[in-house]
Short mmCIF file of N, CA and C and ligand atoms in Angstrom, two decimals:
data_model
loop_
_atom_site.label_atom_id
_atom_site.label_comp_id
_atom_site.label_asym_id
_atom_site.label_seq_id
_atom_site.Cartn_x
_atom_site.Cartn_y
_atom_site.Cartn_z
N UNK Q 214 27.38 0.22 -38.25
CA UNK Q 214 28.21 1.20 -37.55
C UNK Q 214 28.41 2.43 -38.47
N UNK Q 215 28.19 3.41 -38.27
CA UNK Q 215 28.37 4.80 -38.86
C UNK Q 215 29.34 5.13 -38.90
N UNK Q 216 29.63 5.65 -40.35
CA UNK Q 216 31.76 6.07 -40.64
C UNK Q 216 31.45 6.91 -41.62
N UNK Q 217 32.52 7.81 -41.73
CA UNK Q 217 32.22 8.96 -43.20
C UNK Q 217 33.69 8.46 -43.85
N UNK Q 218 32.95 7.84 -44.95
CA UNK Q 218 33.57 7.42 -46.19
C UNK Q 218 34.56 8.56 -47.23
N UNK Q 219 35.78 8.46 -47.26
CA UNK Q 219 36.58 9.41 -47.55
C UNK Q 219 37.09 9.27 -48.84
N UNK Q 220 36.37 9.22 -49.80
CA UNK Q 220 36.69 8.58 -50.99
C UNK Q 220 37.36 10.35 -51.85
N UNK Q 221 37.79 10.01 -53.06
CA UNK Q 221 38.22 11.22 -53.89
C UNK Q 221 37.01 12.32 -54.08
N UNK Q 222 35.89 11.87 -53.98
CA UNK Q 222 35.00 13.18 -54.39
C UNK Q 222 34.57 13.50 -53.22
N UNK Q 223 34.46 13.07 -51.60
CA UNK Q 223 34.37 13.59 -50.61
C UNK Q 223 34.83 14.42 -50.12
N UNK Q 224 36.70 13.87 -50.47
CA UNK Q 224 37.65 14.96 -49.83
C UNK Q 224 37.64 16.21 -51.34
N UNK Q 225 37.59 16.18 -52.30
CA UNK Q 225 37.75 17.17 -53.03
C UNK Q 225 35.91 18.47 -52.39
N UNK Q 226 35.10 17.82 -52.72
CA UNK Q 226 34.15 18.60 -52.54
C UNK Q 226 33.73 19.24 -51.21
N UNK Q 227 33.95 18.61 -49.78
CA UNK Q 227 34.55 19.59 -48.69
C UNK Q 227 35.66 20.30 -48.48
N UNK Q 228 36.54 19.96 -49.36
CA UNK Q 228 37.53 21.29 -49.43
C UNK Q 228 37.07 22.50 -50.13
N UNK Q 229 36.22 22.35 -51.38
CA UNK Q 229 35.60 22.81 -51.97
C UNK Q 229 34.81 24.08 -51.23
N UNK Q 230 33.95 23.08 -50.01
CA UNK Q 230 32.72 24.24 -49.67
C UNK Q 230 33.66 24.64 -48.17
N UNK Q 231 34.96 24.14 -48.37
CA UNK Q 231 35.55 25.27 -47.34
C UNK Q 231 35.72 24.04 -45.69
N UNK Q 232 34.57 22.82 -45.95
CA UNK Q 232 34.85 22.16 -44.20
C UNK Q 232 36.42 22.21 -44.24
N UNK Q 233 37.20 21.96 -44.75
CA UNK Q 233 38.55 21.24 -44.24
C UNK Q 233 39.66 22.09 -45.48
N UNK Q 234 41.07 21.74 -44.94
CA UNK Q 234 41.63 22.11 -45.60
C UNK Q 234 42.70 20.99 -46.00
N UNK Q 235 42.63 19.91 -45.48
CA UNK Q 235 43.40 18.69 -45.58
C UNK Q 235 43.52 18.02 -46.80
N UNK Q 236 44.06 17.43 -47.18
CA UNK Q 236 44.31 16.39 -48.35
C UNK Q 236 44.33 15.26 -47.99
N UNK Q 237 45.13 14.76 -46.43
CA UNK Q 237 44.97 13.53 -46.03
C UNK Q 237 43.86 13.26 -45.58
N UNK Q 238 43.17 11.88 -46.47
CA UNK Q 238 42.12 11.53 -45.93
C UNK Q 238 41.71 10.75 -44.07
N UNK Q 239 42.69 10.67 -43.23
CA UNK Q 239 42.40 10.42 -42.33
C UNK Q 239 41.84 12.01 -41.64
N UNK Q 240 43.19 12.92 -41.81
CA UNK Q 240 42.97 14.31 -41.01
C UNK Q 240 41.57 15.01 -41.92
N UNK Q 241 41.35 14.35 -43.30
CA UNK Q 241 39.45 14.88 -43.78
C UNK Q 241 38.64 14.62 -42.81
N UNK Q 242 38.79 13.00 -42.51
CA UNK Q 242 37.75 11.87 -41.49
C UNK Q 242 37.76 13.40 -40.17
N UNK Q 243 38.87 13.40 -39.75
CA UNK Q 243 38.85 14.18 -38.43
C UNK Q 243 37.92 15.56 -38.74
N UNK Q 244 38.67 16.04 -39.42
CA UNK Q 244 37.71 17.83 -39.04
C UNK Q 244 36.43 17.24 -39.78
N UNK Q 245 35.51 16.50 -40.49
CA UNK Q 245 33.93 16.53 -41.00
C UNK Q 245 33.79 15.88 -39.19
N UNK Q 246 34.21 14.68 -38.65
CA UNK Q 246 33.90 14.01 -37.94
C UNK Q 246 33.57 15.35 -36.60
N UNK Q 247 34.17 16.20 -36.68
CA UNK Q 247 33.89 17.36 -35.40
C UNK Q 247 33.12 17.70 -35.71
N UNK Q 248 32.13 18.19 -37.30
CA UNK Q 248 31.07 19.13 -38.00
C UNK Q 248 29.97 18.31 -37.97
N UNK Q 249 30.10 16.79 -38.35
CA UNK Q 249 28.74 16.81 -38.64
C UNK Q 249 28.21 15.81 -37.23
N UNK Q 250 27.17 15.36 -37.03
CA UNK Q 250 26.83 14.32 -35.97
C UNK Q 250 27.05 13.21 -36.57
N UNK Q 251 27.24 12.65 -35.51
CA UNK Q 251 28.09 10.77 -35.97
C UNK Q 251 26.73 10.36 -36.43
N UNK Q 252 25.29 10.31 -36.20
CA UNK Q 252 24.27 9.43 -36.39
C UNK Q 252 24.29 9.88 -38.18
N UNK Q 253 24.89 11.38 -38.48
CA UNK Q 253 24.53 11.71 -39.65
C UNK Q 253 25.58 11.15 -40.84
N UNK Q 254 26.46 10.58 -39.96
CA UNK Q 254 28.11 9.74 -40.76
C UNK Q 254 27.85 9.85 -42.25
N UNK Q 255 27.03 8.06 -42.09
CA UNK Q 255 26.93 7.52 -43.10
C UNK Q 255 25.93 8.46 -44.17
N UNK Q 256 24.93 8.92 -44.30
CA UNK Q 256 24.23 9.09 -44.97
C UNK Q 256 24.87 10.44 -45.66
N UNK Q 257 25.70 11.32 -44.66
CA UNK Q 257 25.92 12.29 -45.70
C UNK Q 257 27.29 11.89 -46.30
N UNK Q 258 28.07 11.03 -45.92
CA UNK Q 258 28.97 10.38 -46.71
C UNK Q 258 28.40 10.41 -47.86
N UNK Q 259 27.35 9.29 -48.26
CA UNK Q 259 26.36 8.87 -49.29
C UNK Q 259 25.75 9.71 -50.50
N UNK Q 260 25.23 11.26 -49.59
CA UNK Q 260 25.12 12.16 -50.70
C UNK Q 260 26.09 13.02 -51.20
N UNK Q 261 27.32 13.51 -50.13
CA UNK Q 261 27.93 13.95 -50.95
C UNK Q 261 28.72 13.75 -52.20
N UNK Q 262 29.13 11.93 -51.69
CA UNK Q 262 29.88 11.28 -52.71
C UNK Q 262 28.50 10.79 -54.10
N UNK Q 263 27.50 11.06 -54.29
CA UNK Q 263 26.57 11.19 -55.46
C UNK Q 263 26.75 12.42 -56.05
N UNK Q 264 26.63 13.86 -55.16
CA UNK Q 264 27.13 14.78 -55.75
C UNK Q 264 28.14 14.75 -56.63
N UNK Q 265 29.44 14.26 -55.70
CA UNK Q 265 30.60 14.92 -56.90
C UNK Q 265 30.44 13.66 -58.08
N UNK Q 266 29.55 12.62 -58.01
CA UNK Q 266 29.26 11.90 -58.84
C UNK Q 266 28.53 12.50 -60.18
N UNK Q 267 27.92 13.50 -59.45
CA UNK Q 267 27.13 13.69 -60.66
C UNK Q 267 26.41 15.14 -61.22
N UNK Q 268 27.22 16.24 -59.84
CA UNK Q 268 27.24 17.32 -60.54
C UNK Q 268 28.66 18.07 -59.92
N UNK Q 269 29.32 17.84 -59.21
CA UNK Q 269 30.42 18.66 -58.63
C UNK Q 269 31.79 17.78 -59.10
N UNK Q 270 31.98 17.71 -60.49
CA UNK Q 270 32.83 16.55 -61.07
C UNK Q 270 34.08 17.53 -60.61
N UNK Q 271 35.49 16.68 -60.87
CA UNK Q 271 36.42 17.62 -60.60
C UNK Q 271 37.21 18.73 -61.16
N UNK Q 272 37.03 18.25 -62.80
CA UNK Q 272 37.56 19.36 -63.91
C UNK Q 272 36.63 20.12 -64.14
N UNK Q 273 35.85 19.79 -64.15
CA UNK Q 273 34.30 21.05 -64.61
C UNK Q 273 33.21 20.83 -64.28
N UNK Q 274 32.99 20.83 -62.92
CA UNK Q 274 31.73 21.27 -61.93
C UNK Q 274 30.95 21.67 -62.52
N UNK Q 275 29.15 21.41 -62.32
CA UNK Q 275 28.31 21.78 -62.77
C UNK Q 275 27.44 22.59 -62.33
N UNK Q 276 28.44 23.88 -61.43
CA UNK Q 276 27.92 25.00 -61.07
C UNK Q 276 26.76 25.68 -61.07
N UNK Q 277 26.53 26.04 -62.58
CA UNK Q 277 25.25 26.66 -63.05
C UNK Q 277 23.51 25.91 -62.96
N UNK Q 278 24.14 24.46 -62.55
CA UNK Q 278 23.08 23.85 -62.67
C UNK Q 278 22.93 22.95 -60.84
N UNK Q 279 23.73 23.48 -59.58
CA UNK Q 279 24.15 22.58 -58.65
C UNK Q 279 22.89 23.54 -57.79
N UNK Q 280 22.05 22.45 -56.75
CA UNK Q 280 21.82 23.15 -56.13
C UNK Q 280 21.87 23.56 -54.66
N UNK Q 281 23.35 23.71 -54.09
CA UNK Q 281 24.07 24.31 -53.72
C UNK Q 281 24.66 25.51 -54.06
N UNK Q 282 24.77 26.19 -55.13
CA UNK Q 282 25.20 27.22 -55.78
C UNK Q 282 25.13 28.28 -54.79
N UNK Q 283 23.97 28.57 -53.72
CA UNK Q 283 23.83 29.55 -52.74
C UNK Q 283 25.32 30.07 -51.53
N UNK Q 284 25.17 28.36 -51.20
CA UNK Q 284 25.73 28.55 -50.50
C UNK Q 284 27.15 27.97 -50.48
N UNK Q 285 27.77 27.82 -52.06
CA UNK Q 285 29.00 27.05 -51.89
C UNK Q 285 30.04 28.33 -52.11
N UNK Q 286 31.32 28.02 -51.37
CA UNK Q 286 32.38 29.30 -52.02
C UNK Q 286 33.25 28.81 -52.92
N UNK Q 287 33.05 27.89 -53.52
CA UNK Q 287 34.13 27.40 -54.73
C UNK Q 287 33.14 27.77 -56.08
N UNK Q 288 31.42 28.02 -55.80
CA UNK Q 288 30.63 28.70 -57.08
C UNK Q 288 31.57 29.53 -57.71
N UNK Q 289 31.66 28.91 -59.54
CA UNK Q 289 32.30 29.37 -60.28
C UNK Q 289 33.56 28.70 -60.87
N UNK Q 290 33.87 28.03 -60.01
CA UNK Q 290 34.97 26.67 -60.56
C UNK Q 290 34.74 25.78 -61.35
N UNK Q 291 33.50 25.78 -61.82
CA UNK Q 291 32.99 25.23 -63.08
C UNK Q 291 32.24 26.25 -63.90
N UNK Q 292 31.33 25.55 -64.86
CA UNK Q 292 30.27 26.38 -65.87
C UNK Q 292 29.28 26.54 -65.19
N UNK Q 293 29.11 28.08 -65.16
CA UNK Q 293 28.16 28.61 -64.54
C UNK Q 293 26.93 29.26 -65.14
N UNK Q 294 26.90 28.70 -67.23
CA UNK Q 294 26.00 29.18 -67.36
C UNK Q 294 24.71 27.72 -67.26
N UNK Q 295 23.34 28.24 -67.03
CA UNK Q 295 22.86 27.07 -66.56
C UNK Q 295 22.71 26.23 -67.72
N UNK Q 296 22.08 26.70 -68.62
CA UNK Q 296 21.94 25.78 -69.66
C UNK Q 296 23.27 24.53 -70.03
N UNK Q 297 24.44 25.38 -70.23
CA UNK Q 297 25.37 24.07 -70.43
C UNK Q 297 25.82 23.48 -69.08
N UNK Q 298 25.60 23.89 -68.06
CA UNK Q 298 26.00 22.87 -66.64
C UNK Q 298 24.77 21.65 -66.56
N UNK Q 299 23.63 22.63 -67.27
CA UNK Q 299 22.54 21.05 -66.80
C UNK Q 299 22.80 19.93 -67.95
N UNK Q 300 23.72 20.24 -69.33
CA UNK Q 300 24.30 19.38 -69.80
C UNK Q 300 24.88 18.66 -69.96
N UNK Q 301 25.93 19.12 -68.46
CA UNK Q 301 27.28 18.13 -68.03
C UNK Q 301 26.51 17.43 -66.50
N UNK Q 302 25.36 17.71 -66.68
CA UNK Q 302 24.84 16.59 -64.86
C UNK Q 302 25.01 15.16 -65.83
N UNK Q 303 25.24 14.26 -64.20
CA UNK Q 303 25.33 12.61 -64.82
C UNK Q 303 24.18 11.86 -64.14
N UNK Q 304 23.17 12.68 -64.40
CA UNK Q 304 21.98 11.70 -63.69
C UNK Q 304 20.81 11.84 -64.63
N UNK Q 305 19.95 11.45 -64.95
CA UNK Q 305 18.47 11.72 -65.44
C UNK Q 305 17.55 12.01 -64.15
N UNK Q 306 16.57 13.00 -65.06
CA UNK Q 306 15.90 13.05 -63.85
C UNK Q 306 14.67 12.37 -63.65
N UNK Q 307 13.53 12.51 -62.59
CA UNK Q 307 12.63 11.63 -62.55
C UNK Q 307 11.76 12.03 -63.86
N UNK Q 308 10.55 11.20 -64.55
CA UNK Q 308 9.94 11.19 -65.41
C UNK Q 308 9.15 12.59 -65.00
N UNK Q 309 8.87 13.57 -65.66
CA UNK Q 309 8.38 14.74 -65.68
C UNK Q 309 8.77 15.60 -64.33
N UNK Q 310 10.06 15.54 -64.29
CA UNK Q 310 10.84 16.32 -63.27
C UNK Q 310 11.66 17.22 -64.18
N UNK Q 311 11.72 18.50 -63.07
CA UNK Q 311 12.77 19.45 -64.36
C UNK Q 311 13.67 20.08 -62.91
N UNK Q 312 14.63 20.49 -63.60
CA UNK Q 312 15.09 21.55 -62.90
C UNK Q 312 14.39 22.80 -62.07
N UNK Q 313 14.90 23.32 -61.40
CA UNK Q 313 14.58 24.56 -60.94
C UNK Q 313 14.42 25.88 -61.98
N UNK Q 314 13.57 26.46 -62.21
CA UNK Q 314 13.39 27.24 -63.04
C UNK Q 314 12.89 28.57 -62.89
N UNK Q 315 13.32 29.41 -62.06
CA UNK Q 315 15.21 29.51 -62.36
C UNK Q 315 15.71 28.34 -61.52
N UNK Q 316 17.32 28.60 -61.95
CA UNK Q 316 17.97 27.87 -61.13
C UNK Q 316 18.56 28.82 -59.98
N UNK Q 317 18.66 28.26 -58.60
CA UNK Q 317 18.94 28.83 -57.24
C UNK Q 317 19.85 30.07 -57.73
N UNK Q 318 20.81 30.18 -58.47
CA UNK Q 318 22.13 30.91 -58.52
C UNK Q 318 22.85 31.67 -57.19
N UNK Q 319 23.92 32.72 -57.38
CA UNK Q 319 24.39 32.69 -56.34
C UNK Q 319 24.12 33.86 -55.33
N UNK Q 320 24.19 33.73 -54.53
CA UNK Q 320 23.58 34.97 -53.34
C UNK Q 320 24.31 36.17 -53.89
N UNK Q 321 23.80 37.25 -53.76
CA UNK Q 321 24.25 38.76 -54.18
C UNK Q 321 25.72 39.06 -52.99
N UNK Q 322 26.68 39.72 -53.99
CA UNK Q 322 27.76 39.46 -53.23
C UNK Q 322 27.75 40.20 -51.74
N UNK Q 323 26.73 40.83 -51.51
CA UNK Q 323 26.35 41.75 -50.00
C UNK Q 323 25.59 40.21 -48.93
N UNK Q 324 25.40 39.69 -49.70
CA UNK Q 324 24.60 38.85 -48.33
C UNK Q 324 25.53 37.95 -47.75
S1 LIG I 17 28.50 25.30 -56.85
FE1 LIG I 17 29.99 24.25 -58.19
S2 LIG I 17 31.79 23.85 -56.89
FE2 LIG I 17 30.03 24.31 -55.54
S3 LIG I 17 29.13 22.31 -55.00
FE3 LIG I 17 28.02 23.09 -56.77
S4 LIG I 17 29.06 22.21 -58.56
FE4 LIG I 17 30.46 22.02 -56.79
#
């Protein structure tokens, strides 16, 4: 059965990119539950809560290195230079995988 999992880095990181403005995690469940499609519940439950796992932490986001950076409006609430944000990611990457080079950064403030 498909449910969006409302754990601490769910509700911090859609407040973040602006879905919701709630703190209570039931009224979170409600406004994502209007945005996203129910078939898509579970799975984006899944990535977002890896995200704030492992680059959108809560004291110091790994901005400079997220790639979301385009399109998030909390870009800048962490370190935004890339080199030390790809220092604070908590993942390895695959064996001869790199970053984006450049990295995405953020849309010019006109677009
Ligand atoms: S740009 Fe920063 S605040 Fe936005 S999702 Fe990425 S790490 Fe989080």
């Amino acid at each position: 059965m498909p449910g969006l999992t409302v754990d601490t880095h769910f509700g911090r990181l859609v407040r973040r990119w602006g879905l919701t403005q709630q703190t209570d995690p039931v009224k979170v469940e409600a406004d994502l539950a209007a945005l996203i499609p129910k078939s898509d519940w579970t799975m984006f439950s899944h990535v977002v809560i890896f995200h704030g796992r492992r680059t959108c932490f809560a004291r110091r986001p790994a901005c400079g290195a997220c790639p979301l950076t385009r399109w998030c409006p909390a870009y800048g609430e962490g370190e935004t230079d890339p080199e030390k944000a790809a220092s604070l990611l908590k993942f390895e990457l695959a064996p001869g995988a790199a970053l984006p080079d450049p990295l995405p950064g953020p849309l010019p403030d006109d677009a």
